Coordinates of C-alpha atoms in Angstrom, one line a residue:
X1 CA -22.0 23.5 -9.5
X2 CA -19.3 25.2 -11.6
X3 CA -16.2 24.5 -10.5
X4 CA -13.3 27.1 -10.3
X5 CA -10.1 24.6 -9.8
X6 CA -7.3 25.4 -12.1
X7 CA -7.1 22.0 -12.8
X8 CA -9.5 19.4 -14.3
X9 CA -10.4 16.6 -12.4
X10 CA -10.1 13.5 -15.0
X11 CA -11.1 9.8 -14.4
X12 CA -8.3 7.3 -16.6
X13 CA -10.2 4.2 -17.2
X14 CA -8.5 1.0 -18.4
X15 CA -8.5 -0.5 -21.7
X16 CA -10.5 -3.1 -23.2
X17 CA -7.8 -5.5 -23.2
X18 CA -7.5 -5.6 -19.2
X19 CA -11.3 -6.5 -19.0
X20 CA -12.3 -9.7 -17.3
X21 CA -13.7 -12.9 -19.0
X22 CA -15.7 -13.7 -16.3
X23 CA -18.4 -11.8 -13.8
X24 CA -17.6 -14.5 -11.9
X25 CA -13.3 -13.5 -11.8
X26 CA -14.2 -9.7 -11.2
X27 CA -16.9 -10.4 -8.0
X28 CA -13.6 -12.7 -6.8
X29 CA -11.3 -9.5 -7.1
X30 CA -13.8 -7.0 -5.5
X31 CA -14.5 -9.6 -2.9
X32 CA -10.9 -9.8 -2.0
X33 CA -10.1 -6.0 -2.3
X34 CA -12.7 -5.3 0.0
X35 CA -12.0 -7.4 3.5
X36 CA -10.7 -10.7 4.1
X37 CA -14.0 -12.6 3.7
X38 CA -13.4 -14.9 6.6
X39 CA -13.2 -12.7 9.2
X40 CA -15.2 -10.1 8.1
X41 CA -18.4 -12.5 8.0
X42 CA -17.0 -14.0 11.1
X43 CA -17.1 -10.4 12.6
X44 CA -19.6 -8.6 11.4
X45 CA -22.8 -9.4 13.7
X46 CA -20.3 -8.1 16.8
X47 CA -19.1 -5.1 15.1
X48 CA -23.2 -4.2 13.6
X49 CA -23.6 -4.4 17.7
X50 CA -21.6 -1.8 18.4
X51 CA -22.6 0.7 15.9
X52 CA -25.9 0.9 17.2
X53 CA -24.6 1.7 21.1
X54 CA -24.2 5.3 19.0
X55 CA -27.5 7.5 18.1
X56 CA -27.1 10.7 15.7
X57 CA -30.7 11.2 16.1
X58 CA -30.1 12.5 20.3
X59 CA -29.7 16.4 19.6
X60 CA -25.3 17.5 19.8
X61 CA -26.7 19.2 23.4
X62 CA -27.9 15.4 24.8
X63 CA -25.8 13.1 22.6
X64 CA -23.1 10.7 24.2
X65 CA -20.7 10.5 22.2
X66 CA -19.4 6.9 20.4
X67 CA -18.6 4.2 22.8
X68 CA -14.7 3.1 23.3
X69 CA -15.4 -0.1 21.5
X70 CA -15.4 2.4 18.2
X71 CA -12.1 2.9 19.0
X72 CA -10.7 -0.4 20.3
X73 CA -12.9 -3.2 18.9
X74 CA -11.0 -5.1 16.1
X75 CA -14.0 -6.1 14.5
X76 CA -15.2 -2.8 14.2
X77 CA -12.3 -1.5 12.2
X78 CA -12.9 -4.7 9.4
X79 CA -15.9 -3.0 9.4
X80 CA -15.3 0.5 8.3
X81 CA -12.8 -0.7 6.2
X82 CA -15.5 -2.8 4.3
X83 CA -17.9 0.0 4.6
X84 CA -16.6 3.3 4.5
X85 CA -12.1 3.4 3.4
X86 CA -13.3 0.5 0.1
X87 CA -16.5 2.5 -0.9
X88 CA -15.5 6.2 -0.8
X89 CA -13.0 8.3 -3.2
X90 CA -9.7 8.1 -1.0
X91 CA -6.8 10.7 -1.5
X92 CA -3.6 8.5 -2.3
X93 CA -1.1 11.0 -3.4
X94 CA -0.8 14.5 -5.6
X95 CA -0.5 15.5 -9.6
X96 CA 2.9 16.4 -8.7
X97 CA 4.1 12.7 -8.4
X98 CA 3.1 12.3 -11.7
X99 CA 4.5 15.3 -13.1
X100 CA 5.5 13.0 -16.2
X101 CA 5.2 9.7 -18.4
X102 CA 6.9 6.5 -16.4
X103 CA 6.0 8.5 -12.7
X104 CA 4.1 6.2 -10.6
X105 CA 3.5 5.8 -6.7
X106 CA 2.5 2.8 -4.6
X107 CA 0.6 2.7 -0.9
X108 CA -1.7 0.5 0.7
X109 CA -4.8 1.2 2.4
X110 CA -6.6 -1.8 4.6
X111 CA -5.9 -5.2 2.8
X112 CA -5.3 -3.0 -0.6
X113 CA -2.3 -2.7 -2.3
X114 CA -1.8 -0.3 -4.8
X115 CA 0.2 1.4 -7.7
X116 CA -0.8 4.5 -9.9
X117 CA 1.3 5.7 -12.8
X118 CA 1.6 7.8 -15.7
X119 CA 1.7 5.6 -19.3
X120 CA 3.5 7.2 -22.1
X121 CA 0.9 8.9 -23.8
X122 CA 0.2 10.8 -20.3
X123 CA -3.0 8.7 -19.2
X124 CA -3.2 7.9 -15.2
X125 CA -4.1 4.7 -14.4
X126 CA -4.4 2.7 -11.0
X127 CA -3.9 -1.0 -10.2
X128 CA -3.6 -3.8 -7.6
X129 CA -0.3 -3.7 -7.0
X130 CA -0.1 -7.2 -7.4
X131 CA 1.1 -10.1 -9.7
X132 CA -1.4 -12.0 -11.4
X133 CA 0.8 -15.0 -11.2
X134 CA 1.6 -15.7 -7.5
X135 CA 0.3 -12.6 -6.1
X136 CA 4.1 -10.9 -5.2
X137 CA 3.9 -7.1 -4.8
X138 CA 5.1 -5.1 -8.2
X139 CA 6.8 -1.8 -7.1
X140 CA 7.7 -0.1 -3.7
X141 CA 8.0 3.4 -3.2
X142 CA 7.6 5.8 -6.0
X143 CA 10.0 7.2 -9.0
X144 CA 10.1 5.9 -13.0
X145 CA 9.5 2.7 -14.4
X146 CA 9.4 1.9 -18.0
X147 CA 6.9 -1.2 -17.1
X148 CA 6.3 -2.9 -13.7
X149 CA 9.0 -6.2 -13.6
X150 CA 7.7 -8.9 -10.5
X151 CA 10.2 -9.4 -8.5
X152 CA 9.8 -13.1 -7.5
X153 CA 9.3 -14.8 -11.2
X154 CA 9.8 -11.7 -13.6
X155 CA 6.2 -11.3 -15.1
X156 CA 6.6 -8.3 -16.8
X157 CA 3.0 -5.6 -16.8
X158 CA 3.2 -2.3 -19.4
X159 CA 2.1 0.9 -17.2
X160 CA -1.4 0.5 -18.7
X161 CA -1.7 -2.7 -16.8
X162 CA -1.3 -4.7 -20.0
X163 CA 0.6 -8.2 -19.4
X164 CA 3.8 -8.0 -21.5
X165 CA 6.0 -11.4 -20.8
X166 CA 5.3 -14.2 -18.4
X167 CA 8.5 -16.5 -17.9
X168 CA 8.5 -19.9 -18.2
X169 CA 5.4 -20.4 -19.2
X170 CA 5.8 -24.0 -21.7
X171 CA 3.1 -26.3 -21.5
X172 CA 0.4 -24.4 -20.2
X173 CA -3.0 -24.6 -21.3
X174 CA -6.0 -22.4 -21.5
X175 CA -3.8 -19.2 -20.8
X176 CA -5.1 -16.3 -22.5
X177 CA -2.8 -13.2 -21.7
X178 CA -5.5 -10.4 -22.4
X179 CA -7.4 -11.5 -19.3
X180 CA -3.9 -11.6 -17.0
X181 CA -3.1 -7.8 -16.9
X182 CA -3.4 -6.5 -13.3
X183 CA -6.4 -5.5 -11.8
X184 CA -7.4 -2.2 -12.2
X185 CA -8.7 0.7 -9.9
X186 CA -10.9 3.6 -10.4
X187 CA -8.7 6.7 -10.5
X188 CA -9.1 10.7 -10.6
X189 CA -7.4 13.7 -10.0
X190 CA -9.1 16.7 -8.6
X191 CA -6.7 20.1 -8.0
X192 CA -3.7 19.0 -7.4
X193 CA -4.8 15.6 -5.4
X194 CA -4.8 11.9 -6.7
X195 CA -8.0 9.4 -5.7
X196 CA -8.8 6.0 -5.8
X197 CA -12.4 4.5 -5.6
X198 CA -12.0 0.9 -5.3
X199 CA -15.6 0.5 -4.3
X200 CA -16.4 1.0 -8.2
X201 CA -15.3 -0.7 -11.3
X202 CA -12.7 0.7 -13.8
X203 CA -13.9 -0.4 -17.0
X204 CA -13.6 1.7 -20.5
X205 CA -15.5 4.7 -20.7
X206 CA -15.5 8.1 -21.2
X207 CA -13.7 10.9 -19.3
X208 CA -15.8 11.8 -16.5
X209 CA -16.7 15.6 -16.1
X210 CA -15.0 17.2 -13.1
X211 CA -18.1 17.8 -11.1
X212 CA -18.8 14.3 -10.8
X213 CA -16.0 13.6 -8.6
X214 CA -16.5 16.9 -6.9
X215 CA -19.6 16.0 -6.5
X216 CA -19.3 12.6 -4.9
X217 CA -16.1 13.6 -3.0
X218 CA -16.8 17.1 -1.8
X219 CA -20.8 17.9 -2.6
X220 CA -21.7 21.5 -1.8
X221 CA -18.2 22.4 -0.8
X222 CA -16.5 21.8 -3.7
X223 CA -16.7 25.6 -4.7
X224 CA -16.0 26.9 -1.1
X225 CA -12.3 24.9 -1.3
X226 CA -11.2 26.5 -4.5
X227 CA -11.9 30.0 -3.7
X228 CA -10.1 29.9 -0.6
X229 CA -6.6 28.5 -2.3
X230 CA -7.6 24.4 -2.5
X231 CA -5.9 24.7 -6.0
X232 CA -2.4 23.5 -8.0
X233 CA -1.3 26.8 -7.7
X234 CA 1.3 26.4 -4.9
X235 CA 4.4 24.1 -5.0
X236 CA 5.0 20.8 -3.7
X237 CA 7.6 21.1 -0.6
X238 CA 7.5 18.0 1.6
X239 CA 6.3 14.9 3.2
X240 CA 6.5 14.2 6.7
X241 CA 5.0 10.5 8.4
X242 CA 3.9 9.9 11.9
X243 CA 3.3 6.4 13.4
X244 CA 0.7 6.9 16.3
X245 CA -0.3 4.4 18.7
X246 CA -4.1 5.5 18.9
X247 CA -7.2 4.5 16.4
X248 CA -7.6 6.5 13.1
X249 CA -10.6 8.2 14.4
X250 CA -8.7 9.6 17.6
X251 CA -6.6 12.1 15.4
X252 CA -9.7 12.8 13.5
X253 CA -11.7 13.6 16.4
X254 CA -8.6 15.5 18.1
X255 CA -9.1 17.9 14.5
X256 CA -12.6 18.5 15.0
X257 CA -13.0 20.2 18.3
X258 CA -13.2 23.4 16.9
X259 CA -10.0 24.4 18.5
X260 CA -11.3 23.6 22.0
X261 CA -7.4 22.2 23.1
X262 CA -5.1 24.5 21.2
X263 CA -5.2 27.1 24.5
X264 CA -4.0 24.3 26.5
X265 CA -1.9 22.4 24.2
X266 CA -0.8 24.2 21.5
X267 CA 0.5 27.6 23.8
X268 CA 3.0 28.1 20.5
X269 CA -0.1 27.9 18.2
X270 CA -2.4 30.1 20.2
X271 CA -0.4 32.9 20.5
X272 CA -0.6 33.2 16.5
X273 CA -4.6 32.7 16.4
X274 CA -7.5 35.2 17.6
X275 CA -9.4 31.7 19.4
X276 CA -12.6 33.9 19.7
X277 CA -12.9 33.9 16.2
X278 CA -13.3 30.3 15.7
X279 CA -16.0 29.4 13.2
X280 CA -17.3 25.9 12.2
X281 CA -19.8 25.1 8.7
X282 CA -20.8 21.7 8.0
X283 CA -21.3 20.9 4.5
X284 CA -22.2 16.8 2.7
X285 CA -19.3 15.5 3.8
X286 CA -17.1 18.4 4.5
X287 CA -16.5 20.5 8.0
X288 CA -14.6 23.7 7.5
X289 CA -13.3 25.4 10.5
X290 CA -11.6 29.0 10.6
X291 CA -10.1 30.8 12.5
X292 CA -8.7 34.3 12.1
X293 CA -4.1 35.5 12.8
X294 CA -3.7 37.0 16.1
X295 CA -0.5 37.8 15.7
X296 CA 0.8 41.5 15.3
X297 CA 1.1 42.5 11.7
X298 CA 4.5 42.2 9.9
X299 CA 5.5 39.3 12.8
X300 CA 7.2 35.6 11.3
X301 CA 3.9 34.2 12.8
X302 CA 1.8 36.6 10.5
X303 CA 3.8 35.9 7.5
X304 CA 3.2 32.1 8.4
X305 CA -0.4 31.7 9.3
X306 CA -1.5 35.1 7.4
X307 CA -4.9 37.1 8.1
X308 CA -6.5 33.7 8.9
X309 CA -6.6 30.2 9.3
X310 CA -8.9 27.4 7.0
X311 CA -9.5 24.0 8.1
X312 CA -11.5 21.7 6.0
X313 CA -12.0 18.4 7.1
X314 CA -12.8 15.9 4.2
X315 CA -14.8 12.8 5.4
X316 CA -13.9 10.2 6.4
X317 CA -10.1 10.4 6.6
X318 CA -8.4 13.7 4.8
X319 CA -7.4 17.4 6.1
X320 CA -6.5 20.4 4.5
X321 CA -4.7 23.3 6.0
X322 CA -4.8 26.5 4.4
X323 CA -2.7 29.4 5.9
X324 CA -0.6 32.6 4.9
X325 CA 1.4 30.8 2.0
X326 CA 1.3 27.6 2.9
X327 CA -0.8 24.4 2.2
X328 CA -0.6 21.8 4.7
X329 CA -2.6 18.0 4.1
X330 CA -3.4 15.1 6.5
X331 CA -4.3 12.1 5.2
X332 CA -4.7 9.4 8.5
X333 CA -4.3 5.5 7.4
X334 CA -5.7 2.9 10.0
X335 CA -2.4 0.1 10.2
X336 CA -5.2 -1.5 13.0
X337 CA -7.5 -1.2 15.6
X338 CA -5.1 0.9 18.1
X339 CA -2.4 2.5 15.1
X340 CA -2.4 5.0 12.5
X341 CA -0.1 6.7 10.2
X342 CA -0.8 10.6 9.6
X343 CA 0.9 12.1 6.3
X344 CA 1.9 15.4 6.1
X345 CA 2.2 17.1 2.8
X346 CA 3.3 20.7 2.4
X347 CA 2.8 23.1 -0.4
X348 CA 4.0 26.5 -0.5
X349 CA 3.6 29.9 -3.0
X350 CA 6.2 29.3 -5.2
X351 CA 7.7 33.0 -4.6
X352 CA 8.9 31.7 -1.1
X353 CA 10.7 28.2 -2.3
X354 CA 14.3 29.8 -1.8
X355 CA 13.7 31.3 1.4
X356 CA 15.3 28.7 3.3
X357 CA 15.6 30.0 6.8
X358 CA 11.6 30.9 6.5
X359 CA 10.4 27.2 5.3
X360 CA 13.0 25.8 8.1
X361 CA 11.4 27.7 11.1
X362 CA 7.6 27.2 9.9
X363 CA 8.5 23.4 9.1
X364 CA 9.9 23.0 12.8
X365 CA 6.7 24.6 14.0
X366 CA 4.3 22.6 12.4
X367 CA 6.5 19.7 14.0
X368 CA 6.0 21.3 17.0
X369 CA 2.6 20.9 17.0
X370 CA 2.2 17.8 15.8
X371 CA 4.6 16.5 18.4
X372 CA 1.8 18.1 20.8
X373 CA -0.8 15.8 19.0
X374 CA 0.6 12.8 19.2
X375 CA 1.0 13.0 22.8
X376 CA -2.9 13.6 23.3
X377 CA -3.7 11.2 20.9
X378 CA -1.9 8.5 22.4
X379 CA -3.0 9.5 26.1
X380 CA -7.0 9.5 24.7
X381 CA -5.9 6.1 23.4
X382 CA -4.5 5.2 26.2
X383 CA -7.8 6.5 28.8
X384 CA -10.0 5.0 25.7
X385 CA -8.9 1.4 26.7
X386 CA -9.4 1.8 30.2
X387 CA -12.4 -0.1 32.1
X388 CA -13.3 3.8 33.7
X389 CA -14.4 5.4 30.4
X390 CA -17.3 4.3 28.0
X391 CA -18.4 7.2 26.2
X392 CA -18.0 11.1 27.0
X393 CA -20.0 14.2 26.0
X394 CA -20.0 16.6 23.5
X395 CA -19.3 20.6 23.7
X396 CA -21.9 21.8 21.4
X397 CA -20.4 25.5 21.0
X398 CA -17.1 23.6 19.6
X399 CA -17.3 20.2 18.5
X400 CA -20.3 20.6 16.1
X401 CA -17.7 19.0 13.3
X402 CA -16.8 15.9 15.2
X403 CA -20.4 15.1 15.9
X404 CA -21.1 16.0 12.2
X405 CA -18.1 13.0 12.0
X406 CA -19.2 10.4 13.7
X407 CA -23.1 11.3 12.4
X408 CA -21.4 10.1 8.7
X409 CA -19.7 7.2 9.9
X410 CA -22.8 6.0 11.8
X411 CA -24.6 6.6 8.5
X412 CA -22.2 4.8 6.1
X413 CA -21.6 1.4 9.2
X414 CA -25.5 1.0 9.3
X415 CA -26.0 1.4 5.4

């Protein structure tokens, strides 16, 4: 599928030189990046248990949906970690982080630590953000560094992952420094967004062509995304971060309803949106939800939200809002079994970045809502762990998306 993105999706792959000399070194690393091997395998007959107590083969009209355990069970978060967060393209950050040489960004997701930067000849790469010597974390936070300096014994990495200086180092033996740069990740950039696969090895190779990563992240929506403003044309803004006390999957599932609770909680919201209008298309692994302004031509709320509303839901853990001039994204990280964080990015048409007074107001309005969300999300959580509720049932004029979500997960926990 051609793609129309103004920008090339590109996958940096590390040098020879950071290679492994063993299989047996890079099976330890993957291994290790994947779960904590003790209590995954201690875990994983409990959690397989529960995956099965939910069937995507029962029609959306007779289907239960997933038992509280999905949402509660310890175990059954190891699980998707292993299975679905390591083995899938993962949106970490955007191009406009890495606007130059020396940029660079770190985050974590699950066990993983991670840094992605810009070298000096303008190559991304991606690493373990993490030592090779005694396995302190390299950078915090995000700005320029000329190289990555550990802080705990001053092993000193180039930003293509190459080991420059270890310290103190007289009198070892068998050391070969080619095969002590840091662990590399699969990285790529598609529109304006940065991904991680560490589910797949980041060895030398070519530059892969666009549509594979479209293809693998987005399938059959890839196309649908651009041409309705998924693109680097609009301006970075601002990040805003949310700590909720409710699983990862809550806040999804709270996105898919197909706008069932704005009327009741979102009064502010719904007075800007014509809810009749409300459409939902399931793509691979993509749900796109619209939704048409109801607001009265030339009002703030139409110059916010514009003629209509696009939703696109990108399995298993990443939103994008597309309204008026604005690009909103929510990326949901699981911190554990009962917490998330929720990361708001927002982009705006680059015409509108000195109108204060207007980014102020539709800035305190998306807080609004979000404030709203949070409080059902950590009310579900709260009814989810109570002995009165197993599983619920499904609206099938609505919530054809959040069946279509826990359909994919059920797929990718069983594979």
């Amino acid at each position: 599928m051609a793609m129309t993105m103004s920008s090339t999706a590109m996958i940096m792959k590390i040098p020879n030189h950071n290679t492994f000399k063993s299989h047996q070194l890079l099976n330890c690393v993957k291994k290790r990046s994947c779960s904590s091997s003790s209590c995954y395998s201690e875990n994983l007959v409990a959690a397989q248990k529960l995956v099965y107590e939910f069937n995507p083969q029962i029609p959306i009209e007779k289907a239960l949906t997933p038992p509280s355990s999905w949402y509660t069970d310890p175990s059954f978060l190891a699980l998707e970690l292993h299975r679905v967060f390591y083995r899938s393209w993962q949106v970490v950050g955007y191009t406009d982080q890495l606007k130059d040489p020396q940029d660079f960004f770190s985050g974590r997701i699950g066990e993983v630590e991670f840094v992605v930067c810009r070298d000096d000849n303008g190559k991304i790469h991606a690493f373990h953000n993490v030592c090779r010597h005694h396995a302190s974390i390299l950078a915090t936070g995000s700005g320029k560094k000329s190289w990555f300096v550990c802080p705990y014994h001053g092993w000193t990495y180039g930003l293509d992952g190459t080991l420059l200086k270890a310290t103190r180092i007289t009198g070892i033996k068998d050391f070969n420094v080619k095969e002590f740069g840091l662990v590399p990740l699969e990285v790529a950039t598609w529109g304006p967004f940065v991904l991680l696969n560490m589910g797949k090895e980041a060895v030398h190779q070519e530059e892969v062509d666009s549509n594979v990563v479209a293809n693998e992240w987005l399938g059959g929506s890839s196309e649908i995304l651009s041409i309705n403003g998924i693109d680097s044309s609009l301006s970075y803004l601002c990040r805003r971060e949310y700590t909720i006390e409710c699983n990862w999957k809550v806040f999804c599932d709270n996105y898919l309803d197909g706008g069932y609770h704005v009327p009741y909680a979102h009064k502010g919201l719904a007075s800007g949106l014509q809810l009749d209008s409300y459409s939902t298309t399931l793509y691979e692994k993509v749900s796109v939800q619209r939704c048409e302004s109801g607001s009265t031509e030339g009002t703030d709320d139409t110059h916010r939200l514009g003629s209509k509303a696009f939703y696109a839901f990108i399995y298993p853990n990443f939103m994008i809002n597309r309204y008026g001039p604005w690009m909103d994204t929510n990326l949901v990280i699981p911190l554990g079994p009962t917490r998330c964080e929720v990361v708001f990015d927002y982009f705006l048409d680059g015409s509108l970045m000195d109108d204060k007074a207007f980014i102020e107001q539709s800035l305190k309005d998306s807080e609004q809502v979000q404030i709203e969300d949070i409080i059902l999300c950590e009310g579900v959580q709260r009814g989810l762990e109570s002995p009165a509720y197993c599983s619920g049932r499904y609206a099938p004029s609505v919530e054809q998306a959040m069946y279509h979500f826990h359909s994919l997960l059920h797929c990718n926990l069983t594979n």
